[in-house]
Amino acid sequence: MDSSPGDDKSLLEVKNLKKYFLAGDGFLSPPQPEVRAVDGVSFTISAGETYGLVGESGCGKSTTGRCILRLIEPTSGEVWFEGADLSRLGSGDLRRMRREMQIIFQDPYSSLNPRMSVGEIIGEPLVIHRTGDRRSRKERVSELLRLVGLKSEHASRYPHEFSGGQRQRIGIARALGLNPKFIVCDEPVSALDVSVQAQVVNLLQDLQAQLGLTYLFISHGLSVVKHISNRVGIMYLGKLVEEATSEEIFRNPQHPYTRALLSAIPNPDPDAPRNRMALGGEIGNASRLPSGCRFRTRCPIAEPACEPSEPPMIEIKPGHRVACVAVAPNLEK
């Protein structure tokens, strides 16, 4: 990557991040190969930017987000946030740094404790980090509820009394409690109705403009990502295969996997031509990766050069990188 840990423009820099899981210990069954959920991911996010991370279920998107925050300990790699390497921080320093980094979870039902009131849920981070006294925390909870479009009297109610969209607003309010700079949005609208999705996405954009937030927006819905993201990274089986601005990805996709994802977006016009790009072959497995390019078993333009070695990310134009030996040579002019 061109940027360095000291780059003033980058709020967050992820360098060669890896997370491997053991699939089995072999006690009652033969040992299983490790699962390479995240396998060498690198990208940067500038302050005030939204970086969309897109891919199929199981490609490692959510694991990447959780490794960045060290909710899951990465196997290797570096995560730099405001000049500090999070992978090297001790528990005390990491705890203080977590005030600046929060997460909005995918499921607005399971991510809220049903035994706690809304006020207790939103105020819990303030209690954990010993922010203010009881009165000031109560005022802060009321302020956060109003900020996300709810009422201060909702603080005394419980999660089961709210709809899915309202619960996600409660989760957003909880993430905002400590005035973070960076938020991982882990598929925050995928469990919501389409009409509610638009409301929550608009709320996230309004909050970003109002509070100067930076987002890592994880999703498998490309239409949502197009609406909210400045730049997009396309992920397949633990690796980034393409990265560019949102406009460039949707206007000029280069990797065959990106093209297949875009062709699957439903078109509301019934008379519009259908140009679906069907993927055949064997679906990849993160514990049994194919040699060379891990997408080649499904790729419609695979060639012999794809098999010997894994293709690196090549910058084909400023800000647009792609990992495909069948595409990049034709573009280098």
Short mmCIF file of C-alpha atoms in Angstrom, two decimals:
data_model
loop_
_atom_site.label_atom_id
_atom_site.label_comp_id
_atom_site.label_asym_id
_atom_site.label_seq_id
_atom_site.Cartn_x
_atom_site.Cartn_y
_atom_site.Cartn_z
CA MET A 1 0.00 0.00 0.00
CA ASP A 2 1.15 3.48 -0.73
CA SER A 3 0.15 4.96 2.61
CA SER A 4 2.13 4.48 5.80
CA PRO A 5 1.11 4.25 9.44
CA GLY A 6 1.93 7.92 9.78
CA ASP A 7 -0.29 9.07 6.90
CA ASP A 8 -2.25 12.11 8.11
CA LYS A 9 -5.09 11.41 5.71
CA SER A 10 -5.80 7.90 7.02
CA LEU A 11 -7.79 7.54 10.21
CA LEU A 12 -7.55 3.75 9.94
CA GLU A 13 -5.04 1.57 8.14
CA VAL A 14 -5.34 -2.20 7.93
CA LYS A 15 -2.19 -4.01 6.82
CA ASN A 16 -2.10 -7.68 5.82
CA LEU A 17 -4.76 -8.65 8.36
CA LYS A 18 -5.27 -12.39 8.85
CA LYS A 19 -7.58 -14.48 10.97
CA TYR A 20 -7.42 -18.27 10.85
CA PHE A 21 -9.73 -20.57 12.79
CA LEU A 22 -9.17 -24.22 13.67
CA ALA A 23 -12.01 -26.30 12.26
CA GLY A 24 -11.45 -29.24 14.64
CA ASP A 25 -8.97 -30.59 17.17
CA GLY A 26 -8.91 -34.16 15.85
CA PHE A 27 -9.91 -35.75 19.19
CA LEU A 28 -12.90 -37.69 17.89
CA SER A 29 -12.31 -37.08 14.21
CA PRO A 30 -9.33 -36.51 11.91
CA PRO A 31 -7.76 -33.04 12.24
CA GLN A 32 -9.36 -30.50 9.92
CA PRO A 33 -7.51 -27.84 7.93
CA GLU A 34 -7.62 -24.31 9.31
CA VAL A 35 -10.26 -21.92 8.03
CA ARG A 36 -8.67 -18.82 6.50
CA ALA A 37 -11.54 -16.46 7.21
CA VAL A 38 -9.43 -13.33 6.60
CA ASP A 39 -6.26 -13.91 4.62
CA GLY A 40 -4.14 -10.82 4.05
CA VAL A 41 -6.56 -7.89 3.82
CA SER A 42 -5.17 -4.35 3.47
CA PHE A 43 -7.00 -1.05 3.06
CA THR A 44 -7.18 2.47 4.50
CA ILE A 45 -10.10 4.66 5.55
CA SER A 46 -9.82 8.44 5.65
CA ALA A 47 -11.45 10.57 8.33
CA GLY A 48 -15.08 11.32 7.48
CA GLU A 49 -15.22 8.61 4.82
CA THR A 50 -17.49 5.60 4.45
CA TYR A 51 -15.68 2.49 3.20
CA GLY A 52 -18.04 -0.23 1.97
CA LEU A 53 -16.90 -3.84 2.39
CA VAL A 54 -18.93 -6.15 0.15
CA GLY A 55 -19.08 -9.87 -0.52
CA GLU A 56 -21.11 -13.05 -0.17
CA SER A 57 -22.00 -14.50 3.22
CA GLY A 58 -18.97 -16.26 4.67
CA CYS A 59 -16.35 -14.25 2.78
CA GLY A 60 -14.87 -12.77 5.98
CA LYS A 61 -16.44 -9.28 6.03
CA SER A 62 -17.74 -9.36 9.60
CA THR A 63 -14.63 -11.13 10.86
CA THR A 64 -12.54 -8.32 9.37
CA GLY A 65 -14.58 -5.69 11.21
CA ARG A 66 -14.36 -7.52 14.52
CA CYS A 67 -10.63 -8.10 14.15
CA ILE A 68 -10.13 -4.37 13.56
CA LEU A 69 -11.80 -3.64 16.90
CA ARG A 70 -10.09 -6.65 18.51
CA LEU A 71 -13.42 -8.16 19.48
CA ILE A 72 -11.74 -11.13 17.84
CA GLU A 73 -7.98 -11.37 18.14
CA PRO A 74 -6.37 -11.44 14.66
CA THR A 75 -3.88 -14.16 13.80
CA SER A 76 -1.48 -11.61 12.35
CA GLY A 77 -1.31 -8.24 10.64
CA GLU A 78 -1.50 -4.63 11.79
CA VAL A 79 -4.36 -2.23 12.45
CA TRP A 80 -3.31 1.41 12.83
CA PHE A 81 -5.79 3.93 14.26
CA GLU A 82 -4.71 7.55 14.61
CA GLY A 83 -1.06 6.50 14.56
CA ALA A 84 -1.41 3.72 17.16
CA ASP A 85 -0.98 0.03 16.31
CA LEU A 86 -4.03 -1.54 17.97
CA SER A 87 -2.52 -5.01 17.69
CA ARG A 88 0.22 -4.01 20.15
CA LEU A 89 -1.89 -2.22 22.75
CA GLY A 90 -2.29 -3.70 26.21
CA SER A 91 -5.71 -4.12 27.79
CA GLY A 92 -5.66 -0.72 29.54
CA ASP A 93 -4.63 1.27 26.46
CA LEU A 94 -7.02 -0.71 24.27
CA ARG A 95 -9.88 0.01 26.66
CA ARG A 96 -9.20 3.73 26.42
CA MET A 97 -8.89 3.56 22.64
CA ARG A 98 -12.26 1.79 22.38
CA ARG A 99 -13.98 5.02 23.32
CA GLU A 100 -13.07 6.16 19.79
CA MET A 101 -14.25 2.97 18.04
CA GLN A 102 -17.66 1.36 18.27
CA ILE A 103 -19.80 -1.18 16.40
CA ILE A 104 -23.40 -1.42 15.24
CA PHE A 105 -24.42 -5.07 15.08
CA GLN A 106 -26.41 -6.78 12.35
CA ASP A 107 -29.29 -8.21 14.36
CA PRO A 108 -31.30 -5.56 16.24
CA TYR A 109 -33.02 -8.34 18.20
CA SER A 110 -30.18 -10.43 19.63
CA SER A 111 -27.80 -7.46 20.11
CA LEU A 112 -30.01 -5.85 22.80
CA ASN A 113 -30.32 -7.43 26.25
CA PRO A 114 -34.06 -8.11 26.79
CA ARG A 115 -33.63 -7.85 30.58
CA MET A 116 -32.31 -4.28 30.41
CA SER A 117 -34.31 -1.15 29.76
CA VAL A 118 -33.44 1.01 26.78
CA GLY A 119 -31.94 3.60 29.12
CA GLU A 120 -29.70 0.96 30.72
CA ILE A 121 -28.62 -0.38 27.32
CA ILE A 122 -27.65 3.02 25.93
CA GLY A 123 -26.09 4.14 29.22
CA GLU A 124 -24.03 0.98 29.76
CA PRO A 125 -20.95 2.25 27.83
CA LEU A 126 -21.05 5.43 29.93
CA VAL A 127 -21.05 3.35 33.11
CA ILE A 128 -18.27 1.04 31.91
CA HIS A 129 -16.03 3.97 30.99
CA ARG A 130 -17.04 5.92 34.12
CA THR A 131 -18.33 8.91 32.20
CA GLY A 132 -20.24 11.45 34.31
CA ASP A 133 -22.57 10.82 37.23
CA ARG A 134 -26.03 9.24 37.27
CA ARG A 135 -27.81 12.49 36.43
CA SER A 136 -25.53 13.44 33.53
CA ARG A 137 -25.72 9.90 32.13
CA LYS A 138 -29.52 10.06 32.20
CA GLU A 139 -29.42 13.37 30.33
CA ARG A 140 -26.98 11.91 27.80
CA VAL A 141 -29.28 8.93 27.18
CA SER A 142 -32.21 11.28 26.52
CA GLU A 143 -30.03 13.31 24.14
CA LEU A 144 -28.97 10.18 22.24
CA LEU A 145 -32.54 8.92 21.91
CA ARG A 146 -33.63 12.22 20.38
CA LEU A 147 -30.56 12.18 18.11
CA VAL A 148 -31.64 8.87 16.53
CA GLY A 149 -35.29 9.88 16.16
CA LEU A 150 -36.76 8.36 19.33
CA LYS A 151 -38.26 10.00 22.40
CA SER A 152 -36.62 10.47 25.80
CA GLU A 153 -39.51 8.64 27.51
CA HIS A 154 -38.55 5.50 25.57
CA ALA A 155 -35.65 5.07 28.01
CA SER A 156 -37.91 3.29 30.51
CA ARG A 157 -39.18 0.73 28.02
CA TYR A 158 -37.70 -2.64 27.03
CA PRO A 159 -36.48 -3.90 23.62
CA HIS A 160 -39.50 -6.18 22.99
CA GLU A 161 -41.72 -3.09 22.90
CA PHE A 162 -40.03 -1.76 19.74
CA SER A 163 -40.00 -2.64 16.05
CA GLY A 164 -36.87 -3.85 14.28
CA GLY A 165 -36.07 -0.40 12.90
CA GLN A 166 -36.53 1.22 16.30
CA ARG A 167 -34.29 -1.41 17.91
CA GLN A 168 -31.58 -0.65 15.40
CA ARG A 169 -31.89 3.04 16.28
CA ILE A 170 -31.34 2.04 19.91
CA GLY A 171 -28.21 0.14 18.84
CA ILE A 172 -26.99 3.21 16.96
CA ALA A 173 -27.62 5.40 20.02
CA ARG A 174 -25.58 2.99 22.14
CA ALA A 175 -22.69 3.16 19.65
CA LEU A 176 -22.74 6.99 19.77
CA GLY A 177 -22.69 7.27 23.55
CA LEU A 178 -18.95 7.88 23.96
CA ASN A 179 -18.62 10.22 20.95
CA PRO A 180 -16.59 7.82 18.81
CA LYS A 181 -14.74 8.81 15.65
CA PHE A 182 -15.00 5.44 13.91
CA ILE A 183 -17.90 2.98 13.75
CA VAL A 184 -18.01 -0.49 12.23
CA CYS A 185 -21.50 -0.92 10.73
CA ASP A 186 -21.79 -4.71 10.54
CA GLU A 187 -24.64 -5.24 8.06
CA PRO A 188 -26.81 -2.83 10.08
CA VAL A 189 -29.83 -2.94 7.73
CA SER A 190 -29.82 -6.52 6.38
CA ALA A 191 -32.35 -7.73 8.99
CA LEU A 192 -34.77 -4.86 8.31
CA ASP A 193 -37.61 -4.32 5.84
CA VAL A 194 -36.62 -2.46 2.68
CA SER A 195 -38.57 0.69 3.61
CA VAL A 196 -36.95 0.74 7.05
CA GLN A 197 -33.51 0.13 5.54
CA ALA A 198 -33.70 3.45 3.71
CA GLN A 199 -34.63 5.28 6.92
CA VAL A 200 -31.72 3.78 8.86
CA VAL A 201 -29.22 4.45 6.06
CA ASN A 202 -30.39 8.07 5.84
CA LEU A 203 -30.04 8.36 9.62
CA LEU A 204 -26.46 7.06 9.45
CA GLN A 205 -25.62 9.60 6.75
CA ASP A 206 -27.18 12.45 8.72
CA LEU A 207 -25.25 11.44 11.84
CA GLN A 208 -22.03 11.23 9.85
CA ALA A 209 -22.48 14.76 8.53
CA GLN A 210 -23.51 16.10 11.93
CA LEU A 211 -20.88 14.36 14.08
CA GLY A 212 -17.99 13.88 11.62
CA LEU A 213 -18.10 10.08 11.85
CA THR A 214 -16.07 7.58 9.83
CA TYR A 215 -17.71 4.28 8.85
CA LEU A 216 -16.65 0.82 7.80
CA PHE A 217 -19.95 -0.27 6.25
CA ILE A 218 -20.15 -4.04 5.86
CA SER A 219 -22.90 -5.39 3.62
CA HIS A 220 -23.83 -7.88 0.93
CA GLY A 221 -26.39 -5.46 -0.50
CA LEU A 222 -24.68 -3.52 -3.26
CA SER A 223 -27.55 -1.09 -3.77
CA VAL A 224 -27.24 0.05 -0.14
CA VAL A 225 -23.45 0.28 -0.41
CA LYS A 226 -23.74 2.43 -3.54
CA HIS A 227 -25.97 4.87 -1.67
CA ILE A 228 -23.77 5.35 1.40
CA SER A 229 -20.13 4.54 0.51
CA ASN A 230 -17.34 6.74 -0.83
CA ARG A 231 -15.09 3.80 -1.65
CA VAL A 232 -15.84 0.07 -1.94
CA GLY A 233 -13.77 -3.06 -1.39
CA ILE A 234 -15.02 -6.33 -2.89
CA MET A 235 -14.11 -9.39 -0.81
CA TYR A 236 -14.02 -13.05 -1.84
CA LEU A 237 -12.97 -15.93 0.41
CA GLY A 238 -10.95 -13.80 2.81
CA LYS A 239 -9.26 -11.50 0.29
CA LEU A 240 -9.98 -8.21 -1.43
CA VAL A 241 -10.29 -8.73 -5.18
CA GLU A 242 -11.19 -5.18 -6.22
CA GLU A 243 -11.20 -1.71 -4.67
CA ALA A 244 -12.25 1.64 -6.10
CA THR A 245 -14.53 4.59 -5.52
CA SER A 246 -18.20 3.71 -5.34
CA GLU A 247 -18.86 5.46 -8.64
CA GLU A 248 -16.02 3.61 -10.38
CA ILE A 249 -17.07 0.19 -9.04
CA PHE A 250 -20.61 0.58 -10.35
CA ARG A 251 -19.65 2.28 -13.61
CA ASN A 252 -16.54 0.32 -14.55
CA PRO A 253 -16.20 -2.99 -12.62
CA GLN A 254 -13.20 -5.02 -13.69
CA HIS A 255 -13.01 -8.20 -11.62
CA PRO A 256 -15.38 -10.93 -12.89
CA TYR A 257 -16.67 -11.48 -9.34
CA THR A 258 -17.58 -7.80 -9.02
CA ARG A 259 -19.37 -7.97 -12.36
CA ALA A 260 -21.32 -11.03 -11.22
CA LEU A 261 -22.40 -9.30 -8.01
CA LEU A 262 -23.55 -6.21 -9.89
CA SER A 263 -25.46 -8.26 -12.45
CA ALA A 264 -27.45 -9.86 -9.62
CA ILE A 265 -28.92 -6.53 -8.44
CA PRO A 266 -32.67 -6.58 -9.17
CA ASN A 267 -33.87 -4.07 -11.75
CA PRO A 268 -37.29 -2.55 -10.97
CA ASP A 269 -37.95 -1.96 -14.69
CA PRO A 270 -39.59 -5.12 -16.09
CA ASP A 271 -38.75 -4.06 -19.66
CA ALA A 272 -35.05 -3.50 -18.99
CA PRO A 273 -32.68 -6.02 -20.59
CA ARG A 274 -31.45 -8.78 -18.29
CA ASN A 275 -27.69 -9.26 -18.38
CA ARG A 276 -27.24 -11.70 -15.53
CA MET A 277 -23.76 -13.19 -15.21
CA ALA A 278 -24.22 -16.72 -13.89
CA LEU A 279 -21.34 -18.30 -12.00
CA GLY A 280 -20.73 -22.01 -12.44
CA GLY A 281 -18.13 -24.35 -11.08
CA GLU A 282 -17.36 -25.25 -7.51
CA ILE A 283 -18.14 -22.78 -4.72
CA GLY A 284 -14.98 -22.02 -2.79
CA ASN A 285 -14.27 -23.18 0.74
CA ALA A 286 -12.12 -21.14 3.15
CA SER A 287 -10.64 -24.34 4.59
CA ARG A 288 -9.83 -25.91 1.21
CA LEU A 289 -8.75 -23.07 -1.02
CA PRO A 290 -7.89 -23.79 -4.66
CA SER A 291 -4.40 -23.12 -5.89
CA GLY A 292 -3.69 -19.75 -7.46
CA CYS A 293 -6.65 -17.43 -7.77
CA ARG A 294 -9.29 -18.58 -5.31
CA PHE A 295 -12.08 -17.44 -7.64
CA ARG A 296 -10.87 -19.37 -10.68
CA THR A 297 -13.13 -22.42 -10.04
CA ARG A 298 -16.18 -20.19 -10.66
CA CYS A 299 -14.69 -17.62 -13.01
CA PRO A 300 -16.08 -17.38 -16.58
CA ILE A 301 -12.81 -15.92 -17.94
CA ALA A 302 -10.34 -18.17 -16.08
CA GLU A 303 -7.20 -19.10 -18.00
CA PRO A 304 -4.15 -21.30 -17.28
CA ALA A 305 -2.22 -18.35 -15.84
CA CYS A 306 -4.76 -18.14 -12.99
CA GLU A 307 -3.74 -21.49 -11.48
CA PRO A 308 -0.03 -21.33 -10.52
CA SER A 309 -0.01 -18.36 -8.13
CA GLU A 310 -2.38 -16.01 -6.37
CA PRO A 311 -2.76 -12.70 -8.23
CA PRO A 312 -1.68 -9.53 -6.36
CA MET A 313 -3.77 -6.38 -6.17
CA ILE A 314 -2.63 -4.19 -9.07
CA GLU A 315 -3.51 -0.51 -9.41
CA ILE A 316 -4.94 -0.22 -12.92
CA LYS A 317 -5.69 3.49 -12.53
CA PRO A 318 -5.37 5.91 -9.61
CA GLY A 319 -7.50 4.59 -6.75
CA HIS A 320 -8.69 1.50 -8.63
CA ARG A 321 -7.05 -1.82 -7.73
CA VAL A 322 -7.91 -5.30 -8.96
CA ALA A 323 -6.51 -8.80 -8.34
CA CYS A 324 -6.98 -10.63 -11.64
CA VAL A 325 -4.27 -11.74 -14.08
CA ALA A 326 -6.85 -12.13 -16.85
CA VAL A 327 -7.99 -8.49 -16.53
CA ALA A 328 -5.05 -6.37 -15.40
CA PRO A 329 -2.64 -7.02 -18.33
CA ASN A 330 -5.24 -5.78 -20.80
CA LEU A 331 -5.64 -2.52 -18.88
CA GLU A 332 -2.04 -1.52 -18.33
CA LYS A 333 -1.51 1.02 -21.10
#
